[in-house]
Amino acid sequence: MELRGNITTHQKQCIAYADDILLTTRTKQSLLDTLQKLKEISAQHGLIVNGQKTKYLRCMKKNYKVEESQIDSMFLEQVQSYKYLGSTANSDNSIEEQIQYRITLGNKAYYANQFLFKSRLVSKKSKLKLEYYKANSNMC
């Protein structure tokens, strides 16, 4: 399994952070083969793949039928979107939902701390710094 490069140059790819693993493949059969290999290697080291948390996402431009797959006794549920390390991926490869989510988080933080802008205990210089950070956080 390739750990470097990108999916355009390799058939399959593995991204791992702590106990979260993301497998990226070009075909469904390649995904099933890679997951089977991951299960076997994990078992050699005393680890198991949690079948209840294992899901797969299919990215395509056209509509497709949602289906369930199976490896041994483990069923893989197909999802329309998932969150990995704080970022949301969805089946149509759009990022509008992620951008809206981040803007909402920035607004929540701003309005939760709005009392600081009205307080006489906070200096004008500090208020300007807060306003600067608020303005720049909405641009991301």
Coordinates of N, CA and C in Angstrom, one line a residue:
M1 N 0.9 -1.2 0.0 CA 0.0 0.0 0.0 C 0.9 1.2 0.0
E2 N 0.6 2.2 -0.8 CA 1.4 3.4 -0.9 C 1.0 4.4 0.1
L3 N 2.0 4.9 0.8 CA 1.7 5.9 1.9 C 2.1 7.3 1.4
R4 N 2.8 7.4 0.3 CA 3.2 8.8 -0.3 C 2.5 9.0 -1.6
G5 N 2.7 10.2 -2.1 CA 2.1 10.5 -3.4 C 0.7 10.9 -3.3
N6 N -0.1 10.9 -4.4 CA -1.5 11.2 -4.3 C -2.3 10.2 -5.1
I7 N -3.6 10.3 -5.0 CA -4.5 9.2 -5.6 C -4.4 9.3 -7.1
T8 N -4.0 10.3 -7.7 CA -3.9 10.4 -9.2 C -2.8 9.5 -9.7
T9 N -1.8 9.3 -8.9 CA -0.6 8.5 -9.3 C -0.6 7.1 -8.7
H10 N -1.5 6.8 -7.8 CA -1.5 5.5 -7.2 C -3.0 4.9 -7.2
Q11 N -3.1 3.6 -7.2 CA -4.4 2.9 -7.2 C -5.1 3.1 -5.8
K12 N -4.3 3.0 -4.7 CA -4.8 3.1 -3.4 C -3.8 3.9 -2.5
Q13 N -4.4 4.5 -1.4 CA -3.6 5.3 -0.5 C -4.2 5.2 0.9
C14 N -3.3 5.3 1.9 CA -3.7 5.2 3.3 C -3.2 6.5 4.0
I15 N -4.2 7.1 4.8 CA -3.8 8.2 5.6 C -4.2 7.8 7.0
A16 N -3.3 8.0 8.0 CA -3.6 7.6 9.3 C -3.2 8.7 10.3
Y17 N -4.0 8.9 11.3 CA -3.7 9.8 12.4 C -4.3 9.1 13.7
A18 N -3.4 8.7 14.6 CA -3.8 8.0 15.8 C -4.6 6.8 15.5
D19 N -5.9 6.7 15.9 CA -6.7 5.5 15.6 C -7.6 5.8 14.4
D20 N -7.5 6.9 13.7 CA -8.4 7.2 12.6 C -7.6 6.9 11.3
I21 N -8.2 6.1 10.5 CA -7.5 5.7 9.2 C -8.5 6.0 8.1
L22 N -7.9 6.6 7.0 CA -8.7 6.9 5.8 C -8.0 6.2 4.7
L23 N -8.8 5.3 4.0 CA -8.3 4.6 2.8 C -8.9 5.3 1.6
T24 N -8.1 5.6 0.6 CA -8.6 6.2 -0.6 C -8.2 5.3 -1.7
T25 N -9.2 4.9 -2.5 CA -8.9 4.0 -3.7 C -9.7 4.6 -4.9
R26 N -9.4 4.0 -6.0 CA -10.0 4.4 -7.3 C -11.3 3.6 -7.6
T27 N -11.2 2.3 -7.1 CA -12.4 1.4 -7.4 C -12.9 0.8 -6.1
K28 N -14.1 0.3 -6.1 CA -14.7 -0.3 -5.0 C -14.0 -1.6 -4.6
Q29 N -13.6 -2.4 -5.7 CA -12.9 -3.6 -5.4 C -11.6 -3.4 -4.8
S30 N -10.9 -2.4 -5.2 CA -9.6 -2.0 -4.6 C -9.8 -1.6 -3.1
L31 N -10.9 -1.0 -2.8 CA -11.2 -0.6 -1.4 C -11.4 -1.9 -0.6
L32 N -12.2 -2.8 -1.1 CA -12.5 -4.0 -0.4 C -11.2 -4.8 -0.2
D33 N -10.3 -4.9 -1.2 CA -9.1 -5.6 -1.1 C -8.1 -5.0 0.0
T34 N -8.1 -3.6 -0.1 CA -7.2 -2.9 0.8 C -7.7 -3.0 2.3
L35 N -9.0 -2.9 2.5 CA -9.6 -3.1 3.8 C -9.3 -4.5 4.3
Q36 N -9.4 -5.5 3.5 CA -9.1 -6.9 3.9 C -7.7 -7.0 4.4
K37 N -6.8 -6.4 3.6 CA -5.4 -6.4 3.9 C -5.1 -5.7 5.3
L38 N -5.8 -4.6 5.5 CA -5.7 -3.8 6.7 C -6.1 -4.7 7.9
K39 N -7.3 -5.4 7.7 CA -7.8 -6.2 8.8 C -6.8 -7.3 9.1
E40 N -6.2 -7.9 8.1 CA -5.2 -9.0 8.4 C -4.0 -8.5 9.1
I41 N -3.4 -7.4 8.6 CA -2.2 -6.9 9.2 C -2.5 -6.4 10.7
S42 N -3.7 -5.8 10.9 CA -4.0 -5.4 12.2 C -4.2 -6.5 13.2
A43 N -4.7 -7.6 12.7 CA -4.9 -8.8 13.5 C -3.6 -9.4 13.9
Q44 N -2.6 -9.3 13.1 CA -1.2 -9.8 13.4 C -0.6 -9.1 14.6
H45 N -1.1 -7.8 14.8 CA -0.5 -7.0 15.9 C -1.5 -6.9 17.0
G46 N -2.6 -7.7 17.0 CA -3.5 -7.7 18.1 C -4.6 -6.6 18.0
L47 N -4.8 -6.0 16.9 CA -5.7 -4.9 16.7 C -6.9 -5.4 15.9
I48 N -8.1 -4.8 16.1 CA -9.2 -5.2 15.3 C -9.8 -3.9 14.6
V49 N -10.4 -4.1 13.5 CA -11.1 -3.0 12.8 C -12.5 -3.0 13.3
N50 N -13.0 -1.9 13.8 CA -14.4 -1.8 14.3 C -15.3 -1.6 13.2
G51 N -16.1 -2.7 12.9 CA -17.0 -2.7 11.8 C -18.2 -1.8 12.0
Q52 N -18.6 -1.4 13.2 CA -19.7 -0.5 13.4 C -19.3 1.0 13.0
K53 N -18.0 1.3 13.1 CA -17.5 2.6 12.8 C -17.0 2.7 11.4
T54 N -16.8 1.6 10.7 CA -16.3 1.6 9.3 C -17.3 2.0 8.3
K55 N -17.1 3.0 7.6 CA -18.1 3.5 6.5 C -17.3 3.8 5.3
Y56 N -18.0 3.9 4.2 CA -17.3 4.4 3.0 C -18.1 5.4 2.2
L57 N -17.4 6.3 1.5 CA -18.0 7.4 0.8 C -17.6 7.2 -0.7
R58 N -18.5 7.3 -1.6 CA -18.3 7.2 -3.0 C -18.4 8.6 -3.6
C59 N -17.4 9.1 -4.2 CA -17.4 10.5 -4.8 C -17.6 10.3 -6.4
M60 N -18.7 10.9 -6.9 CA -19.0 10.8 -8.3 C -19.7 12.1 -8.7
K61 N -19.6 12.5 -10.0 CA -20.3 13.6 -10.4 C -21.8 13.3 -10.7
K62 N -22.1 12.1 -11.1 CA -23.5 11.7 -11.3 C -24.1 11.1 -10.1
N63 N -25.4 11.0 -10.1 CA -26.1 10.3 -9.0 C -25.9 8.8 -9.1
Y64 N -25.9 8.2 -7.9 CA -25.6 6.7 -7.9 C -26.5 6.1 -6.8
K65 N -26.6 4.9 -6.8 CA -27.5 4.1 -5.9 C -26.6 3.8 -4.6
V66 N -27.2 4.1 -3.4 CA -26.6 3.8 -2.2 C -26.7 2.4 -1.9
E67 N -25.5 1.8 -1.6 CA -25.5 0.3 -1.4 C -24.6 0.0 -0.2
E68 N -24.8 -1.2 0.3 CA -24.0 -1.7 1.4 C -23.1 -2.8 0.9
S69 N -21.8 -2.8 1.4 CA -20.9 -3.9 1.0 C -20.5 -4.7 2.2
Q70 N -19.9 -5.8 1.9 CA -19.6 -6.8 3.0 C -18.2 -7.3 2.8
I71 N -17.4 -7.4 3.9 CA -16.1 -8.1 3.9 C -16.2 -9.1 5.1
D72 N -16.0 -10.3 4.8 CA -16.2 -11.4 5.8 C -17.6 -11.2 6.5
S73 N -17.6 -10.9 7.8 CA -18.9 -10.7 8.5 C -19.1 -9.2 8.7
M74 N -18.3 -8.4 8.2 CA -18.4 -6.9 8.5 C -19.1 -6.2 7.3
F75 N -20.2 -5.5 7.7 CA -20.9 -4.8 6.7 C -20.4 -3.3 6.6
L76 N -20.2 -2.8 5.4 CA -19.8 -1.4 5.2 C -20.9 -0.6 4.8
E77 N -21.3 0.4 5.6 CA -22.4 1.3 5.2 C -21.8 2.5 4.3
Q78 N -22.6 2.8 3.3 CA -22.2 3.9 2.4 C -22.9 5.2 3.0
V79 N -22.1 6.2 3.1 CA -22.5 7.5 3.6 C -22.4 8.6 2.5
Q80 N -23.2 9.7 2.7 CA -23.1 10.8 1.8 C -22.0 11.8 2.2
S81 N -21.7 11.8 3.4 CA -20.6 12.7 3.9 C -20.0 12.2 5.2
Y82 N -18.8 12.6 5.5 CA -18.2 12.2 6.8 C -17.2 13.3 7.2
K83 N -16.9 13.2 8.5 CA -16.0 14.2 9.1 C -14.7 13.5 9.5
Y84 N -13.6 14.0 9.0 CA -12.3 13.4 9.3 C -11.3 14.5 9.7
L85 N -10.9 14.4 11.0 CA -10.0 15.3 11.6 C -10.5 16.8 11.4
G86 N -11.8 16.9 11.6 CA -12.4 18.3 11.7 C -12.9 18.8 10.3
S87 N -12.6 18.1 9.2 CA -13.0 18.6 7.9 C -14.1 17.6 7.4
T88 N -15.1 18.2 6.7 CA -16.1 17.3 6.2 C -15.9 17.1 4.7
A89 N -16.0 15.8 4.3 CA -15.9 15.4 2.9 C -17.3 14.9 2.5
N90 N -17.7 15.2 1.3 CA -19.0 14.7 0.9 C -18.9 14.1 -0.5
S91 N -20.0 13.5 -0.9 CA -20.0 12.7 -2.2 C -19.9 13.5 -3.4
D92 N -20.3 14.8 -3.4 CA -20.2 15.6 -4.6 C -18.9 16.5 -4.6
N93 N -18.0 16.3 -3.7 CA -16.7 17.0 -3.6 C -16.9 18.5 -3.5
S94 N -17.9 19.0 -2.9 CA -18.1 20.5 -2.7 C -17.7 20.9 -1.3
I95 N -17.2 22.1 -1.2 CA -16.7 22.6 0.1 C -17.6 23.7 0.7
E96 N -18.7 24.0 0.1 CA -19.6 25.1 0.5 C -20.1 24.8 2.0
E97 N -20.4 23.6 2.3 CA -20.9 23.2 3.6 C -19.8 23.5 4.6
Q98 N -18.6 23.1 4.3 CA -17.4 23.3 5.2 C -17.2 24.8 5.4
I99 N -17.3 25.6 4.4 CA -17.0 27.1 4.5 C -18.1 27.7 5.4
Q100 N -19.4 27.3 5.2 CA -20.5 27.8 6.0 C -20.3 27.5 7.4
Y101 N -19.9 26.2 7.7 CA -19.7 25.8 9.1 C -18.6 26.6 9.8
R102 N -17.5 26.9 9.1 CA -16.4 27.7 9.7 C -16.9 29.2 9.9
I103 N -17.7 29.7 9.0 CA -18.2 31.1 9.2 C -19.1 31.1 10.4
T104 N -19.9 30.1 10.5 CA -20.8 30.0 11.7 C -20.1 29.9 13.0
L105 N -19.0 29.1 13.0 CA -18.2 29.1 14.2 C -17.5 30.4 14.6
G106 N -17.1 31.1 13.6 CA -16.5 32.5 13.8 C -17.5 33.4 14.4
N107 N -18.7 33.4 13.8 CA -19.8 34.3 14.3 C -20.2 33.9 15.8
K108 N -20.3 32.6 16.1 CA -20.6 32.2 17.4 C -19.6 32.7 18.4
A109 N -18.3 32.6 18.0 CA -17.2 33.1 18.9 C -17.3 34.6 19.1
Y110 N -17.6 35.3 18.1 CA -17.7 36.7 18.1 C -18.9 37.2 19.0
Y111 N -20.0 36.6 18.8 CA -21.2 37.0 19.6 C -21.1 36.5 21.0
A112 N -20.4 35.4 21.3 CA -20.3 34.9 22.6 C -19.4 35.9 23.4
N113 N -18.5 36.6 22.8 CA -17.6 37.5 23.4 C -17.9 38.9 23.2
Q114 N -19.1 39.2 22.7 CA -19.5 40.6 22.4 C -19.5 41.5 23.6
F115 N -19.7 40.9 24.8 CA -19.8 41.7 26.0 C -18.4 42.4 26.2
L116 N -17.3 41.8 25.7 CA -16.0 42.4 25.9 C -15.9 43.7 25.1
F117 N -16.6 43.8 24.0 CA -16.6 45.1 23.2 C -17.4 46.2 23.9
K118 N -18.3 45.8 24.8 CA -19.1 46.8 25.5 C -18.6 47.2 26.8
S119 N -17.6 46.4 27.3 CA -17.1 46.5 28.7 C -16.2 47.8 28.7
R120 N -16.3 48.5 29.8 CA -15.4 49.6 30.1 C -14.1 49.2 30.7
L121 N -14.1 47.9 31.2 CA -12.9 47.4 31.8 C -11.8 47.0 30.8
V122 N -12.2 46.8 29.5 CA -11.3 46.4 28.4 C -10.9 47.6 27.7
S123 N -9.5 47.8 27.5 CA -9.0 49.0 26.8 C -9.4 49.0 25.4
K124 N -9.4 50.2 24.8 CA -9.7 50.4 23.4 C -8.8 49.7 22.5
K125 N -7.5 49.6 22.9 CA -6.5 48.9 22.1 C -6.8 47.4 22.0
S126 N -7.2 46.9 23.2 CA -7.5 45.4 23.2 C -8.8 45.2 22.4
K127 N -9.7 46.1 22.4 CA -11.0 45.9 21.6 C -10.6 45.9 20.1
L128 N -9.7 46.8 19.7 CA -9.3 46.9 18.3 C -8.6 45.6 17.9
K129 N -7.8 45.0 18.8 CA -7.2 43.8 18.4 C -8.2 42.6 18.3
L130 N -9.2 42.6 19.2 CA -10.3 41.6 19.0 C -11.0 41.8 17.7
E131 N -11.3 43.0 17.4 CA -12.0 43.3 16.1 C -11.2 42.9 14.9
Y132 N -9.9 43.1 15.0 CA -9.0 42.7 13.9 C -9.0 41.2 13.7
Y133 N -8.9 40.4 14.8 CA -8.9 39.0 14.8 C -10.2 38.4 14.3
K134 N -11.3 39.1 14.7 CA -12.7 38.7 14.2 C -12.8 38.9 12.7
A135 N -12.3 40.0 12.2 CA -12.4 40.3 10.8 C -11.6 39.3 10.0
N136 N -10.4 39.0 10.4 CA -9.5 38.1 9.7 C -10.0 36.6 9.8
S137 N -10.7 36.2 10.9 CA -11.2 34.9 11.0 C -12.3 34.6 10.1
N138 N -13.1 35.6 9.7 CA -14.2 35.4 8.7 C -13.7 35.3 7.3
M139 N -12.5 35.7 7.0 CA -11.9 35.6 5.7 C -11.5 34.2 5.4
C140 N -11.2 33.4 6.4 CA -10.7 32.0 6.1 C -11.8 31.1 5.6

